Short mmCIF file of C-alpha atoms in Angstrom, two decimals:
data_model
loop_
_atom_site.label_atom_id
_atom_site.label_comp_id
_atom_site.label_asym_id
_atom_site.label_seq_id
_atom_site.Cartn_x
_atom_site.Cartn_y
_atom_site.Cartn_z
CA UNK A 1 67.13 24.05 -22.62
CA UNK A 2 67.18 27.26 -24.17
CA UNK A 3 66.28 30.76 -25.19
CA UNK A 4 63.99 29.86 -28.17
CA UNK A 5 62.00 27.14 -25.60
CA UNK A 6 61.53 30.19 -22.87
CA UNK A 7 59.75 32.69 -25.87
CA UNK A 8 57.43 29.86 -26.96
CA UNK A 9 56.55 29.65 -23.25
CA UNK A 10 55.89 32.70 -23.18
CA UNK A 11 53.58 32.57 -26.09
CA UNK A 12 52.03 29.73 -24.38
CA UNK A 13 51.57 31.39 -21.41
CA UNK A 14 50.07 34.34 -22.90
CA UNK A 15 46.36 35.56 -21.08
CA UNK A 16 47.26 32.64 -18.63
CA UNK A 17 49.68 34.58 -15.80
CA UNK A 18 49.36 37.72 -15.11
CA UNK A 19 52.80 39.88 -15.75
CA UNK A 20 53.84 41.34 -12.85
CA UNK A 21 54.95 44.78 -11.79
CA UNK A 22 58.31 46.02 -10.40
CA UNK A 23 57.82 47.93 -7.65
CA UNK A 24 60.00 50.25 -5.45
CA UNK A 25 60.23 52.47 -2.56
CA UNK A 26 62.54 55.28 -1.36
CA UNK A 27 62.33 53.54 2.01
CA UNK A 28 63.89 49.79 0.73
CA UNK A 29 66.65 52.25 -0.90
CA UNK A 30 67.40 54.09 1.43
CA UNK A 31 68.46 51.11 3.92
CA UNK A 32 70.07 49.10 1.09
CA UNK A 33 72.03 51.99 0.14
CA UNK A 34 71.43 51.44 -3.66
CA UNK A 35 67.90 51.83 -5.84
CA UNK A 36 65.78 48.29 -5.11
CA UNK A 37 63.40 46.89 -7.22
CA UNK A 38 60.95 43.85 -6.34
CA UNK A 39 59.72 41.73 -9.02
CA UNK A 40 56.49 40.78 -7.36
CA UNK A 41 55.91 37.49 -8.17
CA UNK A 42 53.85 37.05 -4.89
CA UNK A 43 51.24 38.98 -6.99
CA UNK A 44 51.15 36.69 -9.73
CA UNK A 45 48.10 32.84 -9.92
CA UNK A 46 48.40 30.83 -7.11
CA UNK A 47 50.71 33.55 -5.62
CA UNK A 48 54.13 31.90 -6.76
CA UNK A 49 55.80 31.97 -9.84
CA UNK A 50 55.28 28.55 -10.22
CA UNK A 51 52.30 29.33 -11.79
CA UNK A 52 54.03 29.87 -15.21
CA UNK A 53 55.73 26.24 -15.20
CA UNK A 54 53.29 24.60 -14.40
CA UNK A 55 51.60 26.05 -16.91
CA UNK A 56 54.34 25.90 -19.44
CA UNK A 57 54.82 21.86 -18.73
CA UNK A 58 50.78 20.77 -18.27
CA UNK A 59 50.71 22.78 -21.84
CA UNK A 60 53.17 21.50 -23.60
CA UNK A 61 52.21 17.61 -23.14
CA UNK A 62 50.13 15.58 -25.75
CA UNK A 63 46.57 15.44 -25.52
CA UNK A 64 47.23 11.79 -24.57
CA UNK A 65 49.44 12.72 -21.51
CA UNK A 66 47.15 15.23 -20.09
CA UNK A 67 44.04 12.95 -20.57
CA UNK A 68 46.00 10.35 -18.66
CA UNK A 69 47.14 13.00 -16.09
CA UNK A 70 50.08 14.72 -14.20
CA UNK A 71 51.69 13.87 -10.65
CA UNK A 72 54.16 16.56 -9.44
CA UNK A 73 56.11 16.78 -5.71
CA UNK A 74 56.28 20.15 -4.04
CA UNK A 75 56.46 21.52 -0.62
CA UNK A 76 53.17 23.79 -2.52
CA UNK A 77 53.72 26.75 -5.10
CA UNK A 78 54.97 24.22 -7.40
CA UNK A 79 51.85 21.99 -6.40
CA UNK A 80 49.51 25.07 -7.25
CA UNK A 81 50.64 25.73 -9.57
CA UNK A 82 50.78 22.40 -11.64
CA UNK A 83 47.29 21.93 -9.63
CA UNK A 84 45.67 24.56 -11.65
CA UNK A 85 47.13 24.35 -15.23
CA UNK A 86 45.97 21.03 -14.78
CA UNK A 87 42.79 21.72 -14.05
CA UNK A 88 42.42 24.28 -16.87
CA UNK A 89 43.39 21.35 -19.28
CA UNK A 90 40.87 18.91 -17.70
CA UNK A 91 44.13 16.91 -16.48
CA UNK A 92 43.71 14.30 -13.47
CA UNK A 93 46.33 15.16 -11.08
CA UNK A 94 48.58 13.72 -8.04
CA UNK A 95 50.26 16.35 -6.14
CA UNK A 96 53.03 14.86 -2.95
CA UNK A 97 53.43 17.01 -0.63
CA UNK A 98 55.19 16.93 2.72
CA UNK A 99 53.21 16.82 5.59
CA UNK A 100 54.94 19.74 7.74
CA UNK A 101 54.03 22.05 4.48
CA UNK A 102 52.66 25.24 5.85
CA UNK A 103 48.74 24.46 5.83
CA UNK A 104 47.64 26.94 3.20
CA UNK A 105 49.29 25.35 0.25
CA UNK A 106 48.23 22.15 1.09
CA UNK A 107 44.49 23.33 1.47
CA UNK A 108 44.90 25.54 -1.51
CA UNK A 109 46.41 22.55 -3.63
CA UNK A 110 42.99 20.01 -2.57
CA UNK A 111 40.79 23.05 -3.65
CA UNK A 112 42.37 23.37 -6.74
CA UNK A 113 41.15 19.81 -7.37
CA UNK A 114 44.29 17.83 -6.88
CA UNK A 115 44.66 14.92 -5.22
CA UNK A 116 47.40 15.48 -2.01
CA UNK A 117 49.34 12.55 -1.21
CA UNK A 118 51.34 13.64 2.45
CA UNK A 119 55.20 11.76 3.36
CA UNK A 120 57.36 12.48 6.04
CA UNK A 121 60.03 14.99 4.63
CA UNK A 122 62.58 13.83 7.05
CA UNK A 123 62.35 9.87 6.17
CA UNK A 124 60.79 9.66 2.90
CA UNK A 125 61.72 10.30 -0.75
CA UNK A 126 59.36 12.21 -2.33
CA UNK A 127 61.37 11.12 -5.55
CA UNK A 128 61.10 7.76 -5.25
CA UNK A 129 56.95 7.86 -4.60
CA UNK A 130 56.66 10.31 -7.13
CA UNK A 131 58.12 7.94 -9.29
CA UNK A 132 56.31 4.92 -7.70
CA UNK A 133 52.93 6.42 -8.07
CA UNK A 134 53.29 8.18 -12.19
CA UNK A 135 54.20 3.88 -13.22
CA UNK A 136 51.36 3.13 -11.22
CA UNK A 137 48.75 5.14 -12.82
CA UNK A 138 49.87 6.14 -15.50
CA UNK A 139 50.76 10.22 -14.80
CA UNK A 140 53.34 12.68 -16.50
CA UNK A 141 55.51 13.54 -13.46
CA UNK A 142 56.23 17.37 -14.14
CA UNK A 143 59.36 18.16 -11.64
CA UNK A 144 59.33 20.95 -9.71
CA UNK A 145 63.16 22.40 -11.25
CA UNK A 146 64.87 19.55 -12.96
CA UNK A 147 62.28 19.52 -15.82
CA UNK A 148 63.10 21.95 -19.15
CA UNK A 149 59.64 23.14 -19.50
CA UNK A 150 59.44 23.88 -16.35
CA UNK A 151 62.10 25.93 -16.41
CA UNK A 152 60.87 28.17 -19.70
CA UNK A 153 58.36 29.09 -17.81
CA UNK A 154 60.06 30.10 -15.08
CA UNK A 155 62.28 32.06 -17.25
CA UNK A 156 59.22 33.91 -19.17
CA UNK A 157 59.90 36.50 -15.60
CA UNK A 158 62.97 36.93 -17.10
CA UNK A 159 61.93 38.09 -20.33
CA UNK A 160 59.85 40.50 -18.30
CA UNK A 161 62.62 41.60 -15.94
CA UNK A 162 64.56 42.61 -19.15
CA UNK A 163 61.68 44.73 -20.24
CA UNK A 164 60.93 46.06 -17.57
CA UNK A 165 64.35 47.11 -16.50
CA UNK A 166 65.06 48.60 -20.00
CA UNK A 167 62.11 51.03 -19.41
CA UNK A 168 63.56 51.93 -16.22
CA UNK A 169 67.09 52.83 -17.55
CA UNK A 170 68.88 49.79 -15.92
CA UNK A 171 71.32 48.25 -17.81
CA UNK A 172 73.72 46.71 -15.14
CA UNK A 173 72.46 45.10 -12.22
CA UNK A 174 72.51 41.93 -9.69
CA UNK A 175 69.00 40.65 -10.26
CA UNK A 176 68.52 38.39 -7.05
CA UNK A 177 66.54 34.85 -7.26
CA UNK A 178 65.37 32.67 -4.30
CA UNK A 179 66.45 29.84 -5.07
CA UNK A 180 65.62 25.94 -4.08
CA UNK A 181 66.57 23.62 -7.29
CA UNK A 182 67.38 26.62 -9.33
CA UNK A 183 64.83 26.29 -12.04
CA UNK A 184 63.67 29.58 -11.79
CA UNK A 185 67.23 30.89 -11.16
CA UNK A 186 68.25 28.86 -14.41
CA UNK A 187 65.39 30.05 -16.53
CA UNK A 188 65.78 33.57 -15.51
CA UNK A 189 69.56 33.51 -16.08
CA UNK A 190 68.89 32.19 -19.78
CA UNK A 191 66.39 35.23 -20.76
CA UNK A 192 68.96 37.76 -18.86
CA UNK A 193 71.96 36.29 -21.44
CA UNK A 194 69.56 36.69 -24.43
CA UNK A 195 67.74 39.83 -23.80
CA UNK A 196 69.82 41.86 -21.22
CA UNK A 197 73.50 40.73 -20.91
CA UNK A 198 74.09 43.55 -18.26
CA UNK A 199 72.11 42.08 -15.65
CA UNK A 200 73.52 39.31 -13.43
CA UNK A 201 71.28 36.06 -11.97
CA UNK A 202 72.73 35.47 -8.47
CA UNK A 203 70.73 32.71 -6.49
CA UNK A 204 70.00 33.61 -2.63
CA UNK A 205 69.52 30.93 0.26
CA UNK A 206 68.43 30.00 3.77
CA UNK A 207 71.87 29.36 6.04
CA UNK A 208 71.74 25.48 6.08
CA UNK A 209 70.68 25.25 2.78
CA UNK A 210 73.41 27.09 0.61
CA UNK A 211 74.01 24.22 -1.63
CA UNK A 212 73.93 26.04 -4.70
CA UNK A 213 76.10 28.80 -3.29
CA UNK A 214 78.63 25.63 -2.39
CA UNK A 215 77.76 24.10 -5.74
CA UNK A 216 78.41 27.36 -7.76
CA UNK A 217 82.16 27.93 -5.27
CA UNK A 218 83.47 24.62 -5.72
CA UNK A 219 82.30 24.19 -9.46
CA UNK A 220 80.49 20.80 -8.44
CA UNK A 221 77.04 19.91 -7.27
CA UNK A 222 77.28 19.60 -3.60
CA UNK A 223 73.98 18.27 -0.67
CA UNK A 224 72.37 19.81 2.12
CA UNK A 225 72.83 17.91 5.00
CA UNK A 226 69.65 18.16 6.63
CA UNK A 227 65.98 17.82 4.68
CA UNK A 228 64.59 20.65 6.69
CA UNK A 229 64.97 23.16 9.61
CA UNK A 230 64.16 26.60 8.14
CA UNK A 231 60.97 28.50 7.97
CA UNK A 232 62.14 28.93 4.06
CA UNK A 233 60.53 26.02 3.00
CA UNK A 234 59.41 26.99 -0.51
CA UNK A 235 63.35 26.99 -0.94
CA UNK A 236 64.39 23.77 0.78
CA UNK A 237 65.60 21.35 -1.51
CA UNK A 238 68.28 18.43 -1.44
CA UNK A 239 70.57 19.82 -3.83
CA UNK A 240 70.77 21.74 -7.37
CA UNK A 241 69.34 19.75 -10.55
CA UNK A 242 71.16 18.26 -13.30
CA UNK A 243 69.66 20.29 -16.08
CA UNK A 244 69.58 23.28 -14.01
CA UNK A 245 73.12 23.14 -12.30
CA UNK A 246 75.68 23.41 -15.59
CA UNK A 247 72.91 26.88 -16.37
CA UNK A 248 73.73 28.47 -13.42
CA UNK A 249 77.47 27.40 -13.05
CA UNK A 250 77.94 28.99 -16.94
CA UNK A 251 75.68 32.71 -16.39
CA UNK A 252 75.31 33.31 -12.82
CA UNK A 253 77.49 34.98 -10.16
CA UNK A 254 77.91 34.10 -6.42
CA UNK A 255 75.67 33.00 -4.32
CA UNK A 256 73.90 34.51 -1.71
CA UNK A 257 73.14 33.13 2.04
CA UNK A 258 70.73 34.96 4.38
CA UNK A 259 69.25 33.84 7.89
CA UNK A 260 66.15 33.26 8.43
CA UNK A 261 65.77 36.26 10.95
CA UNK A 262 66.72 38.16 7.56
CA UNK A 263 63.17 37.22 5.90
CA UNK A 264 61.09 37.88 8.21
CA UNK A 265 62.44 41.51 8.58
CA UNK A 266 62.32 41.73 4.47
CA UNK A 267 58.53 40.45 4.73
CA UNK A 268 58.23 43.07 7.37
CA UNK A 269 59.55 45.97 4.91
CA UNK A 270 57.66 44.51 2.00
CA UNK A 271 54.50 44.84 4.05
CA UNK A 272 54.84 48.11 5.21
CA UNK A 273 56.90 49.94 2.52
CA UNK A 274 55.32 47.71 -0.84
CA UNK A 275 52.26 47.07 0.53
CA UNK A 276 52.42 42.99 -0.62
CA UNK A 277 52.67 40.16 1.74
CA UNK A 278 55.72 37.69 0.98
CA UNK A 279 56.57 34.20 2.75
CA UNK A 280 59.81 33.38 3.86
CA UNK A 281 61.34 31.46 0.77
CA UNK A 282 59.97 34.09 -1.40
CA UNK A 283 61.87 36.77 0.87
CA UNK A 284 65.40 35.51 0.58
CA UNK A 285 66.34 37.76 -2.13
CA UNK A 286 64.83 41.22 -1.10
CA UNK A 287 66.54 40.04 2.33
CA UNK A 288 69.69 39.90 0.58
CA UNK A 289 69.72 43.17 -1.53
CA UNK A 290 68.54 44.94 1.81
CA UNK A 291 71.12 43.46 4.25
CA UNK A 292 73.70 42.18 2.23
CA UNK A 293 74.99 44.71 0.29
CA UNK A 294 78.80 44.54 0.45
CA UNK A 295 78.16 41.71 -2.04
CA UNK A 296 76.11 43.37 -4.72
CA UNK A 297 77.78 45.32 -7.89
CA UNK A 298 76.28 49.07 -9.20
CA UNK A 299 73.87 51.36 -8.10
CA UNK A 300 70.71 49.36 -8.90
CA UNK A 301 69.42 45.90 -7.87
CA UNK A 302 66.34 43.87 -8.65
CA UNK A 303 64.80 41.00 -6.53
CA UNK A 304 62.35 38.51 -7.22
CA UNK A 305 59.71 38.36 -4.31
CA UNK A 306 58.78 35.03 -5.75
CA UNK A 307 55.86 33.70 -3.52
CA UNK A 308 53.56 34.94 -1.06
CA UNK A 309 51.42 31.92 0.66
CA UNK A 310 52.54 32.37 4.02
CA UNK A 311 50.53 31.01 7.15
CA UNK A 312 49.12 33.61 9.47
CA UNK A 313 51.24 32.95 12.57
CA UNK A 314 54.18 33.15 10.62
CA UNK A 315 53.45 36.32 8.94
CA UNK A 316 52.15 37.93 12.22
CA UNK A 317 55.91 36.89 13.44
CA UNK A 318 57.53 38.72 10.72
CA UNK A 319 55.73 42.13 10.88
CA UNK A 320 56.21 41.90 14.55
CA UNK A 321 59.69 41.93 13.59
CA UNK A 322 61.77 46.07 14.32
CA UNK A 323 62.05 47.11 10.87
#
């Protein structure tokens, strides 16, 4: 995995996601003490980032592999977004998905033509029946973190951070990533190094599921101990990958644990001071440059508001929220 894999993503990827704007507000400054920017991601196909992997993995197979078709586990950006490259390339495709997943991505993943396959998050291994069903049939199984083109994709936003951030004058920063497996957090670090050494990837969790924060402290991959239990479930994952992992250990700094009570006030200030509606996974890093500020560097940060399909009763929680 590298730099050169991430810019012919990106030229892959070209007229297929839409680049994204950073946006800002006086407001989100003024309570994080330091000039915020939000990398809204939410805004982009399928409303996730994982719109550009997917897109960057269905892509890259052979025309055999994508005749054949693609199988893919995901709690649902990931699952849209593999869901609709696929469909653009006339791929079959298998998406697993666990059956608590908020409702929305699992009806937006059957409309985008794939076919959901539901397992009980708490006793099942999505690994082992994703593997089960691609020998069965025949499918590509495209990872949701742990897979290299995935992860050029993912880092294609951070070819567009650096640009975007040059334009603005910002040349040393903390540039925040929710983070689950840490292919987006890997990706994004990679661009940083090559096209803007001054700003710093620093993944942000749900309390409970820091195990890339423990991973990064103690220098080894460490687990979550539970499979679920916070409303951040687009960031819920096991444990870091192994291609992602040794990325993140060599380019980004600390990690970054907020509560849950933290997103839903970020989605509450994104809403009313941005104007763009974020779900709770995708809120872990604005959450963290707005609350947890004695653990940033400089006078700038930048956060990735990386997904935005939230169910209605959970968003109505979060702008009931005192922001």
């Amino acid at each position: 995995m590298n730099i050169d894999m991430i810019t012919a993503a990106a030229a892959r990827l070209e007229g297929h996601v839409r680049r994204t704007p950073l946006l800002s507000s006086p407001f989100l400054d003024q309570i994080a003490g330091r000039r915020v920017f939000v990398k809204a991601e939410c805004l982009q196909h399928t409303g996730s980032f994982k719109a550009r992997g997917g897109w960057s993995a269905v892509s890259a197979l052979t025309e055999a592999q994508r005749k054949a078709g693609v199988i893919a586990y995901s709690s649902g950006n990931h699952a849209q977004g593999v869901a609709r490259a696929a469909a653009a390339h006339g791929s079959p495709c298998v998406i697993i998905m666990p059956a608590n997943a908020p409702a929305i991505k699992i009806a937006n993943t059957r409309a985008l033509g794939a076919e959901v396959v539901l397992y009980d998050r708490a006793t099942e291994d999505r690994d082992a029946i994703g593997l089960r069903l691609s020998a069965e049939r025949g499918l590509t199984l495209i990872k949701p973190f742990d897979d290299a083109q995935v992860m050029a994709g993912q880092g294609t936003t951070g070819l567009e951070i650096a640009a975007q951030a040059a334009a603005r004058g910002i040349t040393n920063a903390d540039v925040l990533i929710c983070c689950g497996g840490g292919g987006l957090t890997a990706g994004v670090a990679l661009a940083l190094e090559a096209s803007a050494p001054g700003l710093r990837a620093r993944p942000c969790e749900p309390e409970g599921f820091d195990d890339t924060a423990r991973s990064l402290a103690t220098g080894q991959i460490q687990r979550n101990a539970a499979a679920e239990g916070s409303i951040c479930d687009a960031i819920v994952t096991p444990q870091p990958g192994d291609l992602t992992f040794p990325i993140m250990q060599r380019l980004c700094g600390p990690g970054l644990v907020v509560s849950d009570d933290d997103c839903l006030r970020a989605m509450a200030l994104a809403f009313a001071r941005l104007r763009i509606v974020i779900e709770p996974g995708g809120a872990a890093a604005l959450a963290a440059a707005l609350f947890h500020g004695d653990s940033l560097q400089g006078d700038a940060v930048i956060a990735i508001a990386t997904g935005g399909n939230v169910d209605p009763d959970t968003f109505t929680r979060a702008i009931a929220m005192d922001t």
